[in-house]
CSV table of C-alpha atoms and ligand atoms in Angstrom, one decimal:
chain,number,residue,atom,x,y,z
A,291,MET,CA,4.7,-62.3,-5.4
A,292,SER,CA,3.8,-58.6,-5.3
A,293,VAL,CA,4.7,-56.3,-8.1
A,294,GLU,CA,7.0,-54.2,-5.9
A,295,ALA,CA,9.1,-57.2,-5.0
A,296,VAL,CA,10.3,-57.7,-8.6
A,297,VAL,CA,11.3,-54.0,-9.0
A,298,GLU,CA,14.9,-53.6,-8.1
A,299,PRO,CA,15.7,-50.7,-5.7
A,300,GLY,CA,19.0,-50.0,-7.4
A,301,PRO,CA,17.9,-48.4,-10.7
A,302,LYS,CA,15.2,-46.4,-9.0
A,303,HIS,CA,17.8,-45.0,-6.5
A,304,ASN,CA,20.0,-44.2,-9.4
A,305,VAL,CA,17.2,-42.3,-11.2
A,306,GLN,CA,16.6,-40.2,-8.0
A,307,ALA,CA,20.3,-39.7,-7.4
A,308,SER,CA,21.0,-38.7,-11.0
A,309,ARG,CA,18.0,-36.3,-11.0
A,310,GLN,CA,19.2,-34.7,-7.8
A,311,ALA,CA,22.6,-34.3,-9.2
A,312,TYR,CA,21.0,-32.6,-12.2
A,313,TYR,CA,19.0,-30.3,-10.0
A,314,ASP,CA,22.1,-29.4,-8.0
A,315,LYS,CA,23.9,-28.6,-11.3
A,316,ILE,CA,21.2,-26.4,-12.7
A,317,SER,CA,20.7,-24.6,-9.4
A,318,LYS,CA,24.1,-23.0,-9.8
A,319,TYR,CA,22.7,-21.4,-12.9
A,320,HIS,CA,19.6,-20.2,-11.0
A,321,MET,CA,17.2,-22.7,-12.6
A,322,THR,CA,15.0,-25.3,-11.0
A,323,PRO,CA,12.7,-28.0,-12.4
A,324,LEU,CA,9.1,-27.0,-12.7
A,325,TRP,CA,7.9,-30.7,-12.7
A,326,GLU,CA,8.9,-31.0,-9.0
A,327,VAL,CA,6.7,-28.1,-7.9
A,328,LEU,CA,3.9,-28.0,-10.5
A,329,LYS,CA,1.3,-29.6,-8.3
A,330,ASP,CA,1.9,-26.9,-5.6
A,331,LEU,CA,1.6,-24.1,-8.1
A,332,VAL,CA,-1.5,-25.2,-10.0
A,333,THR,CA,-4.0,-26.7,-7.6
A,334,PRO,CA,-7.5,-27.9,-8.3
A,335,GLU,CA,-8.9,-25.4,-5.8
A,336,PRO,CA,-7.4,-22.4,-4.0
A,337,LYS,CA,-4.9,-23.3,-1.4
A,338,THR,CA,-4.5,-21.0,1.6
A,339,GLN,CA,-2.5,-20.6,4.8
A,340,VAL,CA,-5.1,-18.2,6.1
A,341,GLN,CA,-6.9,-19.6,9.2
A,342,PRO,CA,-10.4,-18.7,10.1
A,343,THR,CA,-10.0,-16.6,13.3
A,344,VAL,CA,-12.0,-14.4,15.6
A,345,TRP,CA,-10.6,-11.4,17.5
A,346,LYS,CA,-12.8,-10.8,20.5
A,347,PHE,CA,-13.3,-7.1,21.2
A,348,ALA,CA,-13.0,-7.6,25.0
A,349,ASP,CA,-9.4,-8.8,24.5
A,350,VAL,CA,-8.6,-6.3,21.8
A,351,LYS,CA,-9.9,-3.4,23.9
A,352,ARG,CA,-8.2,-4.5,27.1
A,353,LEU,CA,-4.8,-5.0,25.3
A,354,ILE,CA,-4.9,-1.8,23.2
A,355,LEU,CA,-5.8,0.3,26.2
A,356,GLU,CA,-2.7,-1.1,27.8
A,357,ALA,CA,-0.7,0.0,24.7
A,358,GLY,CA,-2.1,3.5,25.6
A,359,GLU,CA,0.1,3.3,28.7
A,360,VAL,CA,3.2,1.9,27.0
A,361,ILE,CA,3.5,4.4,24.0
A,362,SER,CA,1.9,7.6,22.9
A,363,ALA,CA,0.2,8.0,19.6
A,364,GLU,CA,2.8,10.5,18.6
A,365,GLU,CA,5.7,8.2,19.4
A,366,ALA,CA,4.0,5.3,17.7
A,367,GLU,CA,3.0,7.4,14.7
A,368,ARG,CA,0.0,5.1,14.6
A,369,ARG,CA,-0.9,3.2,17.7
A,370,VAL,CA,-2.2,0.0,16.1
A,371,LEU,CA,-2.3,-3.6,17.2
A,372,VAL,CA,-1.9,-5.7,14.1
A,373,LEU,CA,-4.6,-8.5,13.7
A,374,GLU,CA,-2.1,-11.1,12.5
A,375,ASN,CA,-3.5,-14.2,11.0
A,376,PRO,CA,-2.2,-17.2,12.9
A,377,GLY,CA,-1.5,-19.0,9.6
A,378,LEU,CA,0.7,-16.1,8.4
A,379,PRO,CA,2.9,-15.3,11.5
A,380,GLY,CA,5.3,-12.4,11.2
A,381,LYS,CA,3.7,-11.2,8.0
A,382,SER,CA,1.6,-8.3,9.4
A,383,ARG,CA,-1.5,-9.4,7.6
A,384,ILE,CA,-4.9,-10.9,8.2
A,385,THR,CA,-5.3,-12.3,4.7
A,386,ASN,CA,-2.7,-12.7,2.0
A,387,ALA,CA,-3.8,-9.4,0.4
A,388,LEU,CA,-4.9,-7.3,3.3
A,389,PHE,CA,-3.6,-5.8,6.5
A,390,ALA,CA,-6.0,-5.3,9.5
A,391,GLY,CA,-5.4,-3.7,12.8
A,392,VAL,CA,-7.1,-1.9,15.6
A,393,GLN,CA,-6.1,1.7,16.3
A,394,LEU,CA,-6.5,3.6,19.5
A,395,ILE,CA,-6.4,7.4,19.9
A,396,MET,CA,-6.6,8.8,23.5
A,397,PRO,CA,-8.2,12.1,24.5
A,398,GLY,CA,-5.8,15.0,23.6
A,399,GLU,CA,-3.7,12.9,21.2
A,400,ILE,CA,-3.1,13.4,17.5
A,401,ALA,CA,-1.6,11.1,14.8
A,402,ASP,CA,0.0,13.5,12.4
A,403,VAL,CA,-0.3,13.9,8.7
A,404,HIS,CA,1.2,11.5,6.2
A,405,ARG,CA,0.3,9.7,3.0
A,406,HIS,CA,1.2,6.5,1.3
A,407,VAL,CA,0.4,4.4,-1.8
A,408,SER,CA,-1.5,1.9,0.3
A,409,SER,CA,-5.2,2.7,0.5
A,410,ALA,CA,-6.9,2.4,3.9
A,411,ILE,CA,-10.4,2.1,5.3
A,412,ARG,CA,-11.5,2.6,8.9
A,413,PHE,CA,-14.6,1.0,10.5
A,414,VAL,CA,-15.3,2.7,13.8
A,415,LEU,CA,-15.7,0.4,16.7
A,416,GLU,CA,-15.9,2.3,20.0
A,417,GLY,CA,-15.7,5.8,21.5
A,418,GLU,CA,-16.8,9.2,20.2
A,419,GLY,CA,-15.1,12.6,19.9
A,420,ALA,CA,-12.2,11.7,17.6
A,421,TYR,CA,-11.8,12.8,14.0
A,422,THR,CA,-10.0,11.7,10.9
A,423,ALA,CA,-9.0,14.3,8.4
A,424,VAL,CA,-8.7,13.1,4.8
A,425,GLU,CA,-8.0,15.3,1.8
A,426,GLY,CA,-9.1,18.4,3.5
A,427,GLU,CA,-12.3,17.0,5.0
A,428,LYS,CA,-12.5,16.6,8.8
A,429,SER,CA,-14.8,13.7,9.7
A,430,MET,CA,-16.0,13.0,13.2
A,431,MET,CA,-15.9,9.2,13.8
A,432,LYS,CA,-18.9,7.3,15.2
A,433,HIS,CA,-19.6,3.6,15.8
A,434,GLY,CA,-20.2,1.9,12.4
A,435,ASP,CA,-18.9,4.8,10.2
A,436,PHE,CA,-17.0,3.6,7.2
A,437,ILE,CA,-14.2,5.9,6.2
A,438,ILE,CA,-12.0,5.9,3.1
A,439,THR,CA,-8.4,7.0,2.8
A,440,ALA,CA,-7.5,6.4,-0.9
A,441,ASN,CA,-4.1,5.9,-2.4
A,442,TRP,CA,-1.8,8.9,-1.7
A,443,ALA,CA,-4.5,10.8,0.2
A,444,PRO,CA,-3.0,12.9,3.1
A,445,HIS,CA,-4.6,11.9,6.4
A,446,ASP,CA,-4.3,12.6,10.1
A,447,HIS,CA,-6.3,11.7,13.2
A,448,GLY,CA,-7.0,13.5,16.4
A,449,ASN,CA,-9.1,13.2,19.6
A,450,PRO,CA,-10.2,16.5,21.1
A,451,GLY,CA,-12.9,14.5,23.0
A,452,LYS,CA,-13.1,12.8,26.4
A,453,GLN,CA,-13.2,9.1,25.4
A,454,PRO,CA,-10.6,6.7,24.0
A,455,VAL,CA,-11.6,6.0,20.4
A,456,MET,CA,-10.9,2.7,18.7
A,457,TRP,CA,-11.4,1.6,15.1
A,458,LEU,CA,-10.6,-1.1,12.7
A,459,ASP,CA,-8.0,-0.2,10.0
A,460,VAL,CA,-7.8,-2.3,6.8
A,461,LEU,CA,-5.1,-1.5,4.3
A,462,ASP,CA,-4.2,-3.1,0.9
A,463,MET,CA,-0.5,-2.8,2.1
A,464,PRO,CA,0.4,-6.5,1.4
A,465,THR,CA,-0.9,-6.1,-2.1
A,466,ILE,CA,1.1,-2.9,-2.6
A,467,ASN,CA,4.2,-4.6,-1.2
A,468,HIS,CA,3.6,-7.6,-3.4
A,469,PHE,CA,3.9,-5.4,-6.4
A,470,GLU,CA,6.8,-3.5,-4.7
A,471,THR,CA,5.2,-0.2,-5.3
A,472,SER,CA,5.2,1.3,-1.8
A,473,PHE,CA,6.0,5.0,-1.4
A,474,GLY,CA,5.1,7.1,1.6
A,475,GLU,CA,5.9,10.6,3.0
A,476,HIS,CA,5.4,12.8,6.1
A,477,PHE,CA,4.1,16.3,6.1
A,478,ASP,CA,5.7,19.1,8.1
A,479,GLU,CA,2.4,20.2,9.7
A,480,LYS,CA,0.9,18.1,12.4
A,481,MET,CA,-2.7,18.6,11.3
A,482,GLN,CA,-4.1,19.2,7.8
A,483,LYS,CA,-5.9,22.4,7.0
A,484,THR,CA,-9.5,21.3,6.6
A,485,ASN,CA,-11.7,23.6,4.5
A,486,HIS,CA,-14.3,20.9,3.9
A,487,GLU,CA,-16.8,20.5,6.8
A,488,ASP,CA,-17.8,17.2,8.3
A,489,GLY,CA,-20.0,15.2,5.8
A,490,ASP,CA,-19.1,17.5,2.9
A,491,SER,CA,-18.1,14.7,0.4
A,492,PHE,CA,-21.1,12.5,1.2
A,493,GLU,CA,-23.6,15.4,0.6
A,494,ARG,CA,-21.7,16.7,-2.4
A,495,PHE,CA,-21.2,13.4,-4.3
A,496,ALA,CA,-23.8,10.9,-2.9
A,497,SER,CA,-27.0,12.9,-3.1
A,498,GLY,CA,-28.0,12.0,-6.7
A,499,VAL,CA,-26.3,15.1,-8.1
A,500,LEU,CA,-22.6,15.8,-9.0
A,501,PRO,CA,-20.6,18.9,-9.4
A,502,ASP,CA,-21.1,19.8,-13.0
A,503,GLY,CA,-18.4,18.6,-15.4
A,504,MET,CA,-17.0,16.1,-12.9
A,505,PRO,CA,-15.5,13.1,-14.8
A,506,VAL,CA,-17.2,9.8,-14.0
A,507,THR,CA,-14.2,7.7,-14.6
A,508,GLN,CA,-12.6,8.0,-11.2
A,509,ASN,CA,-11.7,4.4,-9.9
A,510,ARG,CA,-12.2,5.4,-6.3
A,511,THR,CA,-15.1,7.0,-4.4
A,512,PRO,CA,-14.9,10.7,-3.7
A,513,VAL,CA,-16.9,10.1,-0.4
A,514,ILE,CA,-14.7,10.2,2.8
A,515,ASN,CA,-17.3,8.9,5.3
A,516,TYR,CA,-20.3,6.7,4.8
A,517,PRO,CA,-21.9,7.3,8.2
A,518,TYR,CA,-23.6,4.5,10.0
A,519,ALA,CA,-26.5,6.8,10.8
A,520,LYS,CA,-27.2,7.1,7.1
A,521,MET,CA,-26.6,3.4,6.2
A,522,ARG,CA,-28.5,1.7,9.0
A,523,PRO,CA,-32.0,3.0,7.9
A,524,ILE,CA,-31.4,1.7,4.4
A,525,LEU,CA,-30.8,-1.8,5.8
A,526,GLU,CA,-34.2,-1.4,7.6
A,527,ARG,CA,-35.8,-0.6,4.2
A,528,LEU,CA,-34.4,-3.7,2.7
A,529,LYS,CA,-35.6,-5.8,5.6
A,530,LYS,CA,-39.1,-4.3,5.4
A,531,THR,CA,-39.6,-5.1,1.7
A,532,GLY,CA,-38.1,-8.6,2.1
A,533,ASP,CA,-35.0,-7.9,0.0
A,534,ILE,CA,-33.0,-10.5,1.9
A,535,ASP,CA,-30.4,-12.6,0.2
A,536,LYS,CA,-30.5,-16.2,1.4
A,537,ARG,CA,-26.7,-16.2,2.0
A,538,HIS,CA,-25.9,-12.7,3.0
A,539,GLY,CA,-29.1,-11.2,4.5
A,540,ALA,CA,-30.3,-7.7,3.7
A,541,ARG,CA,-27.0,-6.5,2.3
A,542,MET,CA,-25.7,-3.3,0.6
A,543,ARG,CA,-22.5,-2.8,-1.2
A,544,TYR,CA,-20.7,0.4,-0.5
A,545,ALA,CA,-20.5,2.1,-3.9
A,546,ASN,CA,-18.6,4.9,-5.7
A,547,PRO,CA,-21.6,7.2,-6.3
A,548,ILE,CA,-20.1,8.6,-9.5
A,549,ASN,CA,-20.2,5.3,-11.4
A,550,GLY,CA,-21.4,2.5,-9.1
A,551,GLY,CA,-18.0,0.9,-8.9
A,552,PRO,CA,-16.3,-0.3,-5.7
A,553,VAL,CA,-15.1,2.3,-3.2
A,554,LEU,CA,-11.5,1.5,-4.0
A,555,PRO,CA,-9.9,-0.5,-6.8
A,556,THR,CA,-8.2,-2.8,-4.3
A,557,MET,CA,-10.9,-3.2,-1.6
A,558,GLY,CA,-14.6,-3.5,-1.6
A,559,ALA,CA,-17.1,-3.5,1.4
A,560,HIS,CA,-20.6,-4.5,2.3
A,561,LEU,CA,-23.0,-3.9,5.2
A,562,ALA,CA,-25.5,-6.6,6.0
A,563,LEU,CA,-28.4,-7.0,8.3
A,564,LEU,CA,-29.1,-10.6,9.4
A,565,PRO,CA,-32.7,-10.7,10.6
A,566,LYS,CA,-33.7,-12.5,13.8
A,567,GLY,CA,-34.0,-16.2,13.1
A,568,PHE,CA,-32.0,-16.0,9.8
A,569,LYS,CA,-30.2,-19.2,8.9
A,570,GLY,CA,-27.7,-18.3,6.1
A,571,GLU,CA,-27.3,-20.7,3.2
A,572,PRO,CA,-23.7,-21.7,2.5
A,573,TYR,CA,-21.5,-19.5,0.4
A,574,ARG,CA,-17.9,-19.3,-0.6
A,575,SER,CA,-15.8,-17.0,-2.8
A,576,THR,CA,-12.2,-16.5,-3.7
A,577,ASP,CA,-11.9,-13.2,-1.8
A,578,ALA,CA,-10.8,-14.0,1.8
A,579,THR,CA,-13.2,-11.7,3.8
A,580,ILE,CA,-12.8,-9.7,7.0
A,581,PHE,CA,-16.0,-9.2,9.0
A,582,ALA,CA,-16.7,-6.8,11.9
A,583,CYS,CA,-19.9,-7.0,13.9
A,584,ALA,CA,-21.6,-3.7,14.3
A,585,GLU,CA,-24.7,-5.0,16.2
A,586,GLY,CA,-26.0,-8.2,17.7
A,587,HIS,CA,-24.3,-11.5,18.1
A,588,GLY,CA,-24.2,-14.9,16.5
A,589,THR,CA,-22.2,-17.7,15.0
A,590,THR,CA,-20.6,-18.2,11.6
A,591,ILE,CA,-19.8,-21.8,10.5
A,592,ILE,CA,-16.6,-21.6,8.5
A,593,ASP,CA,-15.3,-24.8,6.9
A,594,GLY,CA,-17.5,-26.9,9.2
A,595,LYS,CA,-16.5,-25.2,12.5
A,596,PRO,CA,-18.5,-22.6,14.5
A,597,TYR,CA,-17.0,-19.2,15.2
A,598,GLU,CA,-18.9,-17.0,17.7
A,599,TRP,CA,-19.0,-13.2,17.4
A,600,GLY,CA,-20.5,-10.2,19.2
A,601,VAL,CA,-20.3,-6.4,18.9
A,602,ASN,CA,-17.0,-5.1,17.6
A,603,ASP,CA,-15.5,-8.6,17.2
A,604,VAL,CA,-13.5,-9.1,14.0
A,605,PHE,CA,-13.3,-12.4,12.2
A,606,VAL,CA,-11.9,-13.6,8.9
A,607,VAL,CA,-13.0,-16.2,6.4
A,608,PRO,CA,-10.2,-17.6,4.1
A,609,SER,CA,-10.5,-17.8,0.3
A,610,TRP,CA,-12.9,-20.5,-0.9
A,611,LYS,CA,-13.9,-21.8,2.6
A,612,ARG,CA,-17.6,-22.3,2.8
A,613,TYR,CA,-19.4,-20.2,5.4
A,614,GLN,CA,-22.9,-19.7,6.8
A,615,HIS,CA,-24.1,-17.0,9.2
A,616,ASN,CA,-26.4,-17.9,12.1
A,617,PRO,CA,-27.3,-14.7,14.1
A,618,ALA,CA,-28.6,-15.3,17.6
A,619,GLU,CA,-30.6,-12.0,17.3
A,620,GLU,CA,-30.9,-9.3,14.6
A,621,SER,CA,-27.3,-8.5,13.8
A,622,VAL,CA,-25.4,-6.2,11.5
A,623,LEU,CA,-22.1,-7.3,9.9
A,624,PHE,CA,-19.6,-5.1,8.0
A,625,SER,CA,-17.3,-6.9,5.6
A,626,ILE,CA,-14.3,-6.1,3.5
A,627,SER,CA,-12.2,-7.9,1.0
A,628,ASP,CA,-9.9,-7.6,-2.1
A,629,ARG,CA,-12.9,-8.6,-4.4
A,630,PRO,CA,-12.6,-5.5,-6.7
A,631,ALA,CA,-8.9,-6.3,-7.4
A,632,GLN,CA,-9.8,-9.9,-8.2
A,633,GLN,CA,-12.7,-8.8,-10.4
A,634,ALA,CA,-10.5,-6.3,-12.2
A,635,LEU,CA,-8.1,-9.2,-13.0
A,636,GLY,CA,-10.9,-11.5,-14.0
A,637,ILE,CA,-10.0,-14.1,-11.4
A,638,TRP,CA,-12.9,-13.8,-8.9
A,639,ARG,CA,-15.2,-16.8,-8.4
A,640,GLU,CA,-18.1,-17.5,-6.0
A,641,GLY,CA,-20.0,-20.7,-5.3
A,642,ASN,CA,-22.0,-22.5,-2.7
B,37,1HN,C1,-1.5,3.9,8.6
B,37,1HN,O1,-1.0,4.9,7.9
B,37,1HN,C2,-2.6,4.0,9.4
B,37,1HN,O2,-2.9,6.3,8.9
B,37,1HN,C3,-3.1,2.9,10.1
B,37,1HN,O3,-4.1,5.5,10.5
B,37,1HN,C4,-2.6,1.7,9.9
B,37,1HN,C5,-1.0,0.2,8.9
B,37,1HN,C6,0.1,0.1,8.1
B,37,1HN,C7,0.7,1.1,7.4
B,37,1HN,C8,0.1,2.4,7.5
B,37,1HN,C9,-3.3,5.3,9.6
B,37,1HN,C10,-1.5,1.5,9.1
B,37,1HN,C11,-1.0,2.6,8.4
């Protein structure tokens, strides 16, 4: 006779029924039993709804150009297609902590001045002749440029050029809304007065000198644009001297030049060159990471499955999922995540 056969169903049923009655009773007092949910709250490893996903630029471009016919930048305020993670439908986010979208600005359009608590970064995908103005600096946007719009920085965009211009927007908005600390406001003027010429903050703060007396405690970079034209040759230097990480390739971290910290307290970014023939070793970390391909094409194995990417494609690796990069030719990947926030809280981990 099996053990189960001697256990009477009655008492067990009574235990469950009496527990449920107890739960119903305490729920009226806004209390619930931790022991029923503890295993979901404290897991042996990070649990995530985020799904590895690739957004192919051919699709994104075709569809956002269509949005250009449906709504003007002015009406939309910001004409952005949200890259919504299929594991987080309706949540306007690509990872739990970060928003990502692709923005289009057509020739002759402007997106007028506003500011908000959410910090934003832009990574320029396609088109030339548009600018973004941030804190009085007007910055022309070119493919691969990495542009910072810090917490509460006034910003507006415009396209006096001839081509549609598209870029990746990443914001820490889900994090700001998690803390319920969102404020935002519009300015009366459509364009900021810009008394700082293009490239001013890069030359002023990232040239190995600083304006005398400048405090070095600022937790965000003073640089508005890290131009691809300045970054790309540095990757070439790393490659030439063999400074190639076995997991990440020849990789740089975008730094706050006044103290070496991350560009923003909530978001950090890297730029990596994956040499021809590179076979990345496996890596994982607790910061779910958004990648954008600036050059080349290849495959990234995420959690055992291949995801193919090419120029301007965007893909996301969830927290703690193992990944390996396999470029099919020399390639450059931009990446961004909430790593600085996790590190500030002492909860960031990496592994292989
Ligand atoms: C925003 O202000 C911009 O200024 C882009 O270009 C995307 C997504 C959510 C909230 C604000 C921009 C945004 C955003």
